[in-house]
Short mmCIF file of C-alpha atoms in Angstrom, two decimals:
data_model
loop_
_atom_site.label_atom_id
_atom_site.label_comp_id
_atom_site.label_asym_id
_atom_site.label_seq_id
_atom_site.Cartn_x
_atom_site.Cartn_y
_atom_site.Cartn_z
CA MET A 1 158.03 144.66 79.93
CA LYS A 2 155.44 141.99 79.12
CA GLU A 3 156.39 138.83 77.35
CA GLN A 4 155.10 138.73 73.75
CA PHE A 5 154.84 142.52 73.62
CA LEU A 6 153.54 142.49 70.05
CA ASP A 7 150.53 140.42 71.15
CA ASN A 8 149.50 142.53 74.13
CA MET A 9 145.71 142.38 73.68
CA ASP A 10 143.87 139.87 75.88
CA LEU A 11 142.08 138.58 72.80
CA GLU A 12 145.39 137.98 71.01
CA ARG A 13 146.77 136.00 73.93
CA GLU A 14 143.60 133.93 74.29
CA ARG A 15 143.47 132.97 70.62
CA GLY A 16 147.20 132.79 69.99
CA ILE A 17 147.02 135.11 66.98
CA THR A 18 148.11 138.64 66.07
CA ILE A 19 145.20 141.04 65.56
CA LYS A 20 146.50 144.57 66.05
CA LEU A 21 149.56 145.97 64.28
CA GLN A 22 152.50 146.94 66.49
CA GLY A 23 154.94 148.37 63.95
CA VAL A 24 156.41 145.12 62.61
CA GLU A 25 154.09 142.16 62.07
CA ALA A 26 153.83 138.84 60.31
CA GLN A 27 152.05 139.63 57.07
CA THR A 28 149.00 137.68 55.94
CA LEU A 29 147.78 137.25 52.39
CA ALA A 30 145.33 140.13 52.85
CA ASN A 31 148.13 142.74 52.85
CA VAL A 32 151.14 140.79 51.60
CA TYR A 33 151.30 142.75 48.32
CA LEU A 34 151.82 146.02 50.16
CA ALA A 35 154.13 144.37 52.67
CA LEU A 36 156.43 143.02 49.99
CA GLU A 37 156.43 146.15 47.87
CA ASN A 38 157.45 148.19 50.92
CA ASN A 39 160.11 145.82 52.27
CA LEU A 40 158.11 144.43 55.21
CA GLU A 41 159.35 140.97 54.40
CA VAL A 42 158.84 138.90 57.55
CA ILE A 43 156.14 136.57 56.23
CA PRO A 44 154.80 133.07 56.86
CA SER A 45 156.96 130.50 55.18
CA PHE A 46 155.21 128.43 53.44
CA ASN A 47 152.18 129.64 51.57
CA ALA A 48 151.98 128.90 47.86
CA ASN A 49 150.09 132.12 47.14
CA ILE A 50 152.69 134.22 48.97
CA GLN A 51 155.53 132.39 47.23
CA GLN A 52 153.99 133.30 43.86
CA ILE A 53 153.58 136.94 44.91
CA ILE A 54 157.25 137.08 45.94
CA PHE A 55 158.19 135.74 42.51
CA ASP A 56 155.90 138.19 40.68
CA ILE A 57 157.08 141.30 42.56
CA SER A 58 160.75 140.26 42.51
CA VAL A 59 161.76 141.34 46.00
CA THR A 60 164.14 139.98 48.59
CA ALA A 61 162.38 138.24 51.48
CA VAL A 62 163.54 136.83 54.80
CA GLN A 63 161.37 133.84 55.62
CA VAL A 64 160.58 132.72 59.16
CA LEU A 65 159.09 129.24 59.39
CA ASN A 66 155.86 129.16 61.40
CA LYS A 67 153.87 126.32 59.82
CA ILE A 68 156.31 123.44 59.69
CA ASP A 69 153.62 120.83 58.91
CA LEU A 70 152.58 122.42 55.61
CA PRO A 71 153.66 120.71 52.37
CA GLY A 72 156.56 122.49 50.70
CA ALA A 73 158.07 123.92 53.87
CA GLU A 74 161.88 123.78 53.71
CA PRO A 75 163.31 124.12 57.24
CA SER A 76 166.88 123.90 55.97
CA ARG A 77 166.51 127.25 54.16
CA VAL A 78 164.92 129.04 57.10
CA ILE A 79 166.48 130.77 60.09
CA GLN A 80 165.57 128.85 63.24
CA GLU A 81 163.91 130.71 66.09
CA ILE A 82 161.45 130.43 68.97
CA GLU A 83 159.81 133.83 69.35
CA GLU A 84 158.31 133.26 72.81
CA GLU A 85 161.74 132.41 74.25
CA GLY A 86 163.71 134.87 72.13
CA ILE A 87 165.82 132.13 70.55
CA GLY A 88 167.20 133.09 67.15
CA ILE A 89 165.72 136.60 67.09
CA ASN A 90 169.15 138.27 66.88
CA GLU A 91 170.01 136.09 63.88
CA ILE A 92 166.80 137.16 62.14
CA LEU A 93 167.49 140.84 62.76
CA SER A 94 171.07 140.43 61.49
CA ALA A 95 169.78 138.65 58.36
CA ILE A 96 167.39 141.53 57.67
CA VAL A 97 170.25 144.04 57.89
CA GLN A 98 172.52 141.92 55.66
CA ARG A 99 170.03 140.77 53.01
CA ILE A 100 167.48 143.56 52.63
CA PRO A 101 168.71 146.57 50.63
CA PRO A 102 168.45 149.94 52.43
CA PRO A 103 165.85 152.49 51.23
CA PRO A 104 167.12 154.93 48.58
CA ASN A 105 168.29 158.37 49.73
CA SER A 106 165.32 160.62 48.90
CA ALA A 107 165.64 163.31 51.57
CA GLY A 108 165.44 166.07 48.94
CA ARG A 109 162.12 164.92 47.50
CA PRO A 110 158.68 166.09 48.67
CA LEU A 111 157.40 164.15 51.66
CA ARG A 112 155.41 160.99 50.94
CA ALA A 113 154.52 158.75 53.89
CA LEU A 114 152.11 155.81 53.83
CA ILE A 115 149.65 155.34 56.71
CA PHE A 116 149.47 151.67 57.71
CA ASP A 117 147.67 151.94 61.06
CA SER A 118 146.07 154.42 63.46
CA TYR A 119 144.10 154.56 66.67
CA TYR A 120 142.05 157.09 68.60
CA ASP A 121 143.38 158.60 71.82
CA ALA A 122 140.85 160.43 73.98
CA TYR A 123 143.35 163.21 74.79
CA ARG A 124 145.53 163.52 71.67
CA GLY A 125 143.03 162.55 68.97
CA VAL A 126 143.95 160.22 66.12
CA ILE A 127 147.51 158.86 66.36
CA VAL A 128 148.80 157.84 62.93
CA TYR A 129 151.40 155.13 62.26
CA PHE A 130 153.21 155.54 58.95
CA ARG A 131 156.31 154.72 56.92
CA VAL A 132 158.29 157.50 55.23
CA ILE A 133 158.87 156.67 51.57
CA ASP A 134 160.30 160.00 50.35
CA GLY A 135 161.47 163.16 52.12
CA THR A 136 161.48 163.90 55.85
CA VAL A 137 158.98 165.03 58.49
CA LYS A 138 159.55 166.78 61.83
CA LYS A 139 157.64 168.38 64.68
CA GLY A 140 155.93 171.64 63.68
CA ASP A 141 155.58 170.72 59.98
CA ARG A 142 152.24 171.50 58.35
CA ILE A 143 151.15 168.19 56.86
CA LEU A 144 148.42 167.29 54.37
CA PHE A 145 146.47 164.05 54.04
CA MET A 146 146.17 163.68 50.28
CA ALA A 147 143.01 161.55 50.13
CA SER A 148 140.92 163.56 52.60
CA GLY A 149 142.47 166.95 51.74
CA LYS A 150 142.75 167.89 55.44
CA ASP A 151 145.84 169.64 56.83
CA TYR A 152 147.25 169.77 60.37
CA TYR A 153 150.37 170.84 62.26
CA ALA A 154 152.49 167.98 63.60
CA ASP A 155 152.51 168.32 67.39
CA GLU A 156 154.76 165.29 67.88
CA VAL A 157 156.64 162.77 65.75
CA GLY A 158 158.45 159.70 66.95
CA VAL A 159 159.36 156.06 66.53
CA LEU A 160 158.05 152.82 68.04
CA SER A 161 160.72 151.10 70.09
CA PRO A 162 158.39 149.39 70.98
CA ASN A 163 156.61 152.14 72.95
CA GLN A 164 156.27 155.61 71.44
CA LEU A 165 159.55 157.54 71.63
CA GLN A 166 159.59 161.17 70.50
CA VAL A 167 162.32 162.18 67.99
CA ASP A 168 163.21 165.38 66.15
CA GLU A 169 162.80 164.11 62.59
CA LEU A 170 161.95 160.98 60.57
CA TYR A 171 163.68 160.08 57.29
CA ALA A 172 162.95 157.88 54.27
CA GLY A 173 162.64 154.21 55.22
CA GLU A 174 161.77 154.88 58.86
CA VAL A 175 158.54 153.80 60.54
CA GLY A 176 157.03 156.10 63.14
CA TYR A 177 153.97 157.87 64.48
CA ILE A 178 152.57 161.38 64.33
CA SER A 179 150.22 163.27 66.65
CA ALA A 180 148.51 166.33 65.17
CA SER A 181 145.34 166.89 67.25
CA ILE A 182 143.25 165.10 64.63
CA ARG A 183 139.70 164.80 65.99
CA SER A 184 137.87 163.37 62.98
CA VAL A 185 138.55 159.69 62.38
CA ALA A 186 137.70 160.12 58.68
CA ASP A 187 140.63 162.51 58.07
CA ALA A 188 143.39 159.89 58.48
CA ARG A 189 142.53 156.57 56.89
CA VAL A 190 144.76 153.55 56.45
CA GLY A 191 146.36 153.67 52.98
CA ASP A 192 146.33 157.49 52.70
CA THR A 193 149.49 159.45 51.87
CA ILE A 194 150.93 162.20 54.09
CA THR A 195 152.77 165.07 52.39
CA HIS A 196 153.82 168.66 53.23
CA TYR A 197 151.15 171.34 52.81
CA SER A 198 153.59 173.86 51.31
CA ARG A 199 155.47 171.37 49.11
CA LYS A 200 152.97 168.80 47.96
CA ALA A 201 153.94 165.53 46.31
CA GLU A 202 152.79 165.24 42.69
CA GLU A 203 151.02 161.94 43.25
CA SER A 204 150.03 159.85 46.23
CA LEU A 205 151.41 156.41 47.02
CA PRO A 206 149.54 153.39 45.64
CA GLY A 207 148.30 152.58 49.14
CA TYR A 208 146.51 149.42 50.07
CA LYS A 209 144.61 147.35 47.58
CA GLU A 210 140.94 147.71 48.54
CA ALA A 211 139.92 144.68 50.57
CA THR A 212 136.90 142.82 49.20
CA PRO A 213 134.55 141.58 51.94
CA MET A 214 133.58 137.93 51.53
CA VAL A 215 131.27 137.45 54.53
CA PHE A 216 128.48 139.76 55.73
CA CYS A 217 126.39 139.92 58.87
CA GLY A 218 124.32 142.40 60.83
CA LEU A 219 125.50 143.86 64.14
CA PHE A 220 122.81 145.10 66.52
CA PRO A 221 123.02 146.48 70.06
CA ILE A 222 120.88 144.51 72.51
CA ASP A 223 120.11 147.82 74.22
CA ALA A 224 118.73 150.23 71.60
CA ASP A 225 120.21 153.16 73.55
CA GLN A 226 123.70 151.87 72.63
CA PHE A 227 123.18 152.49 68.90
CA PRO A 228 125.13 155.83 68.90
CA ASP A 229 127.90 154.13 70.87
CA LEU A 230 128.03 151.32 68.30
CA ARG A 231 128.32 153.86 65.48
CA ASP A 232 131.22 155.64 67.22
CA ALA A 233 132.92 152.33 68.03
CA LEU A 234 132.77 151.18 64.40
CA ASP A 235 134.17 154.53 63.23
CA LYS A 236 137.12 154.18 65.58
CA LEU A 237 137.63 150.49 64.83
CA GLN A 238 137.80 151.23 61.10
CA LEU A 239 140.86 153.37 61.80
CA ASN A 240 143.07 150.29 62.18
CA ASP A 241 140.88 147.76 60.36
CA ALA A 242 140.57 148.99 56.79
CA ALA A 243 139.03 145.67 55.72
CA LEU A 244 135.91 146.31 57.83
CA LYS A 245 133.07 147.61 55.66
CA VAL A 246 130.09 149.18 57.42
CA LYS A 247 126.66 150.11 56.11
CA LEU A 248 123.77 151.57 58.12
CA ILE A 249 120.72 149.36 58.53
CA PRO A 250 117.44 151.15 59.19
CA ARG A 251 115.67 148.62 61.41
CA PHE A 252 116.60 145.30 59.80
CA VAL A 253 116.36 146.01 56.07
CA PHE A 254 119.69 145.56 54.28
CA ILE A 255 118.49 146.88 50.90
CA CYS A 256 119.99 150.36 50.94
CA LEU A 257 120.66 153.31 53.18
CA PHE A 258 117.65 154.98 54.78
CA GLU A 259 115.16 152.45 53.40
CA PRO A 260 111.94 152.72 55.47
CA GLU A 261 111.19 149.65 57.56
CA THR A 262 108.17 148.52 59.56
CA SER A 263 109.70 145.54 61.38
CA SER A 264 110.97 146.22 64.89
CA ALA A 265 112.58 142.82 65.34
CA MET A 266 116.11 144.00 66.02
CA GLY A 267 115.96 147.78 66.05
CA PHE A 268 118.70 149.83 64.38
CA GLY A 269 122.02 148.26 63.50
CA PHE A 270 124.79 147.99 60.93
CA ARG A 271 125.48 145.71 58.00
CA CYS A 272 129.18 144.81 58.08
CA GLY A 273 131.45 143.07 55.61
CA PHE A 274 134.42 140.95 56.67
CA LEU A 275 137.32 139.11 55.04
CA GLY A 276 136.25 135.85 56.67
CA LEU A 277 134.71 134.21 59.72
CA LEU A 278 137.70 134.83 61.99
CA HIS A 279 137.68 138.51 61.02
CA MET A 280 133.96 138.66 61.88
CA GLU A 281 134.45 137.04 65.29
CA ILE A 282 137.40 139.28 66.15
CA VAL A 283 135.52 142.48 65.26
CA GLN A 284 132.54 141.46 67.39
CA GLU A 285 134.73 140.57 70.37
CA ARG A 286 136.75 143.78 70.09
CA LEU A 287 133.56 145.86 70.00
CA GLU A 288 132.25 144.12 73.11
CA ARG A 289 135.52 144.23 75.06
CA GLU A 290 137.06 147.55 74.05
CA TYR A 291 133.83 149.57 73.85
CA ASN A 292 131.62 147.82 76.45
CA LEU A 293 128.86 146.92 73.98
CA SER A 294 126.40 144.02 74.10
CA LEU A 295 125.72 142.87 70.54
CA ILE A 296 123.59 140.46 68.54
CA THR A 297 125.04 139.15 65.27
CA THR A 298 122.91 137.70 62.50
CA ALA A 299 123.82 134.52 60.66
CA PRO A 300 126.77 135.19 58.29
CA SER A 301 125.95 135.44 54.60
CA VAL A 302 127.90 135.84 51.37
CA VAL A 303 127.53 137.94 48.22
CA TYR A 304 125.53 136.30 45.44
CA LYS A 305 125.45 137.50 41.85
CA VAL A 306 121.85 137.60 40.59
CA PHE A 307 121.32 137.75 36.83
CA CYS A 308 117.95 139.36 36.08
CA THR A 309 115.74 138.86 33.03
CA ASN A 310 116.30 142.50 32.00
CA GLY A 311 120.07 141.93 31.76
CA GLU A 312 120.91 143.62 35.06
CA ILE A 313 123.40 141.96 37.46
CA VAL A 314 122.67 142.50 41.15
CA ASP A 315 125.11 141.81 44.00
CA CYS A 316 122.99 140.47 46.84
CA SER A 317 124.27 139.80 50.36
CA ASN A 318 120.90 139.52 52.06
CA PRO A 319 117.59 137.80 51.25
CA SER A 320 115.73 141.12 51.56
CA ALA A 321 117.59 142.44 48.52
CA LEU A 322 116.96 139.35 46.36
CA PRO A 323 114.84 140.19 43.26
CA GLU A 324 111.51 138.41 42.91
CA GLN A 325 111.55 134.92 41.45
CA GLY A 326 109.94 136.01 38.17
CA LYS A 327 112.64 138.63 37.62
CA ARG A 328 115.57 136.28 38.25
CA LYS A 329 117.27 134.44 35.41
CA SER A 330 120.00 132.72 37.45
CA ILE A 331 122.01 133.04 40.66
CA GLU A 332 125.76 132.51 41.05
CA GLU A 333 127.42 131.87 44.41
CA PRO A 334 131.08 132.33 45.47
CA ILE A 335 133.23 129.19 45.39
CA VAL A 336 136.34 128.64 47.50
CA LYS A 337 139.17 126.15 47.28
CA ILE A 338 139.72 124.42 50.61
CA GLU A 339 142.86 122.51 51.57
CA MET A 340 142.57 120.38 54.71
CA LEU A 341 145.55 118.79 56.45
CA THR A 342 144.59 115.80 58.56
CA PRO A 343 145.91 112.58 60.11
CA LYS A 344 144.95 109.62 57.93
CA ASP A 345 142.54 108.26 60.57
CA TYR A 346 140.12 111.13 59.95
CA ILE A 347 140.18 111.24 56.13
CA GLY A 348 136.85 109.44 55.73
CA SER A 349 135.03 111.63 58.25
CA LEU A 350 136.30 114.87 56.67
CA MET A 351 135.42 113.67 53.16
CA GLU A 352 131.88 112.93 54.39
CA LEU A 353 131.67 116.40 55.96
CA SER A 354 132.85 118.07 52.74
CA GLN A 355 130.38 116.16 50.57
CA ASP A 356 127.52 117.05 52.93
CA ARG A 357 128.45 120.71 52.36
CA ARG A 358 128.22 120.33 48.56
CA GLY A 359 131.99 120.09 48.24
CA GLU A 360 133.52 118.84 44.99
CA PHE A 361 136.52 116.57 45.52
CA LYS A 362 139.66 117.64 43.63
CA GLU A 363 142.74 115.97 45.09
CA MET A 364 144.11 113.86 47.93
CA LYS A 365 147.81 113.35 48.58
CA PHE A 366 149.84 111.99 51.46
CA ILE A 367 152.42 114.42 52.83
CA THR A 368 153.84 111.80 55.16
CA GLU A 369 152.92 108.21 55.91
CA ASN A 370 150.33 109.29 58.49
CA ARG A 371 149.26 112.75 57.27
CA ALA A 372 147.25 113.68 54.18
CA SER A 373 146.07 116.76 52.31
CA LEU A 374 142.49 116.93 50.98
CA THR A 375 141.49 119.54 48.40
CA TYR A 376 137.86 120.46 47.72
CA GLU A 377 135.99 123.19 45.90
CA MET A 378 133.02 124.29 47.99
CA PRO A 379 130.42 127.08 48.09
CA LEU A 380 131.53 129.75 50.53
CA ALA A 381 128.01 129.82 51.99
CA GLU A 382 128.44 126.21 53.14
CA MET A 383 131.66 127.10 54.95
CA VAL A 384 130.64 130.25 56.81
CA GLY A 385 128.52 128.39 59.36
CA ASP A 386 130.03 125.79 61.63
CA PHE A 387 132.23 124.03 59.05
CA PHE A 388 135.47 124.79 60.90
CA ASP A 389 133.97 123.69 64.23
CA GLN A 390 132.81 120.45 62.64
CA LEU A 391 136.24 119.90 61.09
CA LYS A 392 137.91 120.27 64.49
CA SER A 393 135.29 118.08 66.16
CA ARG A 394 135.55 115.23 63.65
CA SER A 395 139.35 115.26 63.71
CA LYS A 396 139.59 115.70 67.51
CA GLY A 397 141.39 118.97 66.92
CA TYR A 398 144.20 117.56 64.75
CA ALA A 399 143.05 118.81 61.32
CA SER A 400 143.70 122.29 59.95
CA MET A 401 142.47 124.11 56.87
CA GLU A 402 142.98 127.13 54.69
CA TYR A 403 140.84 128.43 51.86
CA SER A 404 141.02 130.88 48.96
CA PHE A 405 138.36 132.42 46.74
CA ILE A 406 138.40 131.10 43.15
CA GLY A 407 135.29 132.57 41.51
CA TYR A 408 131.53 132.36 41.04
CA LYS A 409 129.45 129.42 39.85
CA GLU A 410 125.77 129.11 38.93
CA SER A 411 123.71 127.20 41.49
CA ASP A 412 120.09 126.25 42.20
CA LEU A 413 119.42 128.68 45.06
CA ILE A 414 116.11 129.84 46.48
CA LYS A 415 114.87 132.28 49.10
CA LEU A 416 113.32 130.64 52.15
CA ASP A 417 110.80 132.86 53.95
CA VAL A 418 109.40 132.39 57.45
CA LEU A 419 105.76 133.37 58.08
CA ILE A 420 104.31 133.75 61.58
CA ASN A 421 100.52 134.06 61.66
CA GLY A 422 100.59 134.74 57.93
CA GLU A 423 103.08 137.64 58.13
CA GLY A 424 106.62 137.42 56.79
CA VAL A 425 109.49 137.92 59.23
CA GLU A 426 112.33 139.32 57.11
CA PRO A 427 115.11 138.85 59.67
CA LEU A 428 114.54 135.09 59.54
CA SER A 429 114.55 134.80 55.73
CA THR A 430 117.57 133.10 54.22
CA ILE A 431 119.04 131.99 50.89
CA VAL A 432 119.63 128.24 50.70
CA HIS A 433 120.27 125.55 48.11
CA LYS A 434 117.09 123.92 46.86
CA ASP A 435 118.19 120.48 48.11
CA LYS A 436 118.54 121.76 51.69
CA ALA A 437 115.42 123.93 51.79
CA TYR A 438 113.16 121.35 53.48
CA SER A 439 115.60 120.42 56.26
CA VAL A 440 116.39 124.07 57.00
CA GLY A 441 112.71 125.04 56.93
CA ARG A 442 111.76 122.18 59.23
CA ALA A 443 114.51 123.08 61.72
CA LEU A 444 113.50 126.77 61.77
CA THR A 445 109.78 126.14 62.30
CA GLN A 446 110.37 123.60 65.06
CA LYS A 447 112.75 125.96 66.87
CA LEU A 448 110.32 128.87 66.64
CA LYS A 449 107.50 126.72 67.99
CA GLU A 450 109.61 126.03 71.09
CA LEU A 451 110.54 129.67 71.64
CA ILE A 452 107.47 131.81 70.80
CA PRO A 453 105.08 132.21 73.76
CA ARG A 454 101.58 130.81 73.29
CA GLN A 455 98.88 133.30 72.34
CA MET A 456 95.12 133.50 72.90
CA PHE A 457 94.68 132.19 69.36
CA LYS A 458 96.29 129.48 67.25
CA VAL A 459 99.50 130.67 65.53
CA PRO A 460 100.72 128.94 62.35
CA ILE A 461 104.50 129.01 61.78
CA GLN A 462 105.43 128.32 58.16
CA ALA A 463 108.56 128.07 56.01
CA CYS A 464 107.79 128.99 52.40
CA ILE A 465 109.42 129.12 48.97
CA GLY A 466 107.43 131.81 47.23
CA THR A 467 103.80 130.85 47.91
CA LYS A 468 104.55 127.17 48.51
CA VAL A 469 104.65 126.04 52.15
CA ILE A 470 107.35 123.38 52.65
CA ALA A 471 107.33 123.11 56.46
CA SER A 472 104.74 124.08 59.02
CA GLU A 473 104.16 124.00 62.76
CA ALA A 474 101.27 125.35 64.81
CA LEU A 475 101.39 127.02 68.19
CA SER A 476 98.25 125.94 70.04
CA ALA A 477 96.06 128.61 71.60
CA ILE A 478 95.63 129.30 75.27
CA ARG A 479 91.94 128.59 75.82
CA LYS A 480 89.56 129.06 78.69
CA ASP A 481 87.33 126.15 79.67
CA VAL A 482 83.97 127.77 78.86
CA LEU A 483 82.13 124.54 79.70
CA ALA A 484 83.21 124.60 83.34
CA LYS A 485 79.98 126.32 84.40
CA CYS A 486 77.77 123.80 82.55
CA TYR A 487 76.60 120.97 84.75
CA GLY A 488 74.61 118.67 82.49
CA GLY A 489 71.73 120.19 80.57
CA ASP A 490 71.11 120.41 76.84
CA ILE A 491 74.12 119.73 74.56
CA SER A 492 73.09 122.66 72.37
CA ARG A 493 74.05 125.04 75.19
CA LYS A 494 77.57 123.65 75.21
CA LYS A 495 77.83 123.85 71.41
CA LYS A 496 76.69 127.47 71.53
CA LEU A 497 79.39 128.38 74.06
CA LEU A 498 82.12 126.58 72.07
CA LYS A 499 80.97 128.24 68.83
CA LYS A 500 81.06 131.66 70.49
CA GLN A 501 84.60 130.97 71.79
CA ALA A 502 85.76 129.84 68.32
CA ALA A 503 84.37 133.03 66.76
CA GLY A 504 86.25 135.11 69.31
CA LYS A 505 89.49 133.23 68.61
CA LYS A 506 89.00 133.78 64.88
CA ARG A 507 88.48 137.52 65.43
CA MET A 508 91.60 137.64 67.64
CA LYS A 509 93.65 135.90 64.97
CA ALA A 510 92.50 138.39 62.33
CA ILE A 511 93.50 141.45 64.34
CA GLY A 512 96.09 139.96 66.70
CA LYS A 513 99.82 140.49 66.39
CA VAL A 514 102.46 137.98 67.44
CA ASP A 515 105.51 139.54 69.07
CA VAL A 516 108.56 137.35 68.58
CA PRO A 517 110.77 137.76 71.67
CA GLN A 518 114.39 138.77 71.20
CA GLU A 519 115.52 135.51 72.81
CA ALA A 520 113.75 133.62 70.02
CA PHE A 521 115.56 135.64 67.35
CA MET A 522 118.91 135.02 69.02
CA ALA A 523 118.26 131.27 69.28
CA VAL A 524 117.03 130.99 65.68
CA LEU A 525 119.96 133.02 64.34
CA LYS A 526 122.29 130.67 66.19
CA LEU A 527 120.41 127.74 64.65
CA GLU A 528 120.81 129.27 61.16
CA LYS A 529 124.57 129.43 61.69
CA GLU A 530 124.53 125.70 62.43
CA VAL A 531 122.19 124.39 59.70
CA LEU A 532 123.12 126.60 56.73
#
């Protein structure tokens, strides 16, 4: 058996985090409500939000300390263990048996089992992981998925110990798996309730609270022929990642499904919503590693609330969907509360970083003589770029941070468009704060000038707010030396040749089209992630 069996993905071992559920997992804030309500009480100890949830739900919890440097951690109340070496694990398991009440005896009730994970097996179809809340389930039972309305016969049921082990029957309180030759990934979703077809439960279990995506980006296959493969991969990935939200993008327009599009900048792709930046990175890496895809990701964006003059409120996660300036009354952006833990030597540098990102200082307190906690309120859009990388760089890797969404706040935001040869390039448009528009526009135009190949005519590259140009660069034309054949003679002959060349360049510019290479898009999108 491998060491660290629960973290058996290469990506988990590289990053030192748990990504994929393996029956029993440390619960994060994203699913802690469900975890606590269903007695999955091995949670990080200490997180103020989780502590409040424990108090609100009134459940018994066994805490395992994994962030000893956080303020409020109480090591004396926590069972000591080192998971990688197996020290203290038996004590934790004994504490769970002693402290956590057993599930009630509900064998006589109709079956109700909650799906908490699933994956697709090429030979057996969808394999569902679930926890039995009421009743029992055994091989040969005809089961019904209450949300999808689909029914199947259970070919195999079993437990995870930690590999799949077939058993005759599962009872209330047990966690196990079921194989039923399910071929459609949409039939068995995380959070659905399994019941018996012949003896249906009256109501389904509450399931998971719908996850609200906070960060959005576009995913595009570098090879257009991989688009069907990307669609299938996202369908299968959504089986065990219910927080991933996917929307089809025709070409590069994010407005709505099946919206016609004339730009061929990126081809077909998907608009995806994520819980945060780490979630976004993990999904991309899993798609590339597990499904052999080569992907381009656009710069991450957030959801803005746009208040229109007609009273309508529009949720906008992409510049293409932003109403025209004359129709907008105001724009609100999501605000997060950020707590940074840092050695005192780096306080000044991190405060400067936060203020540069429009952060509003709230509190500073010293946890120990040499370690402090900084609290800021900051626009989420300012954090989704390279904020975490900058934090690590400025603190030499010693600082850490966590953030939580607190609400929306009105802000002076504008749409920055990029025009190449007078034509707008929607994939490069972005929503920025008015104070940063010039610096972002200047950086984008300069980068594009470096990356776009020279044409036979002069190509203007402009960054605009509405009709106002705020930054501009020009790509000089490739020109032939038409005077090379003139050896002396009348100057009027030379002027005539130059005038004829200029007229030809002007005609070329009027009918010419500038193709922006894919490498330029990739470089500029990377630049957007850094400057926004």
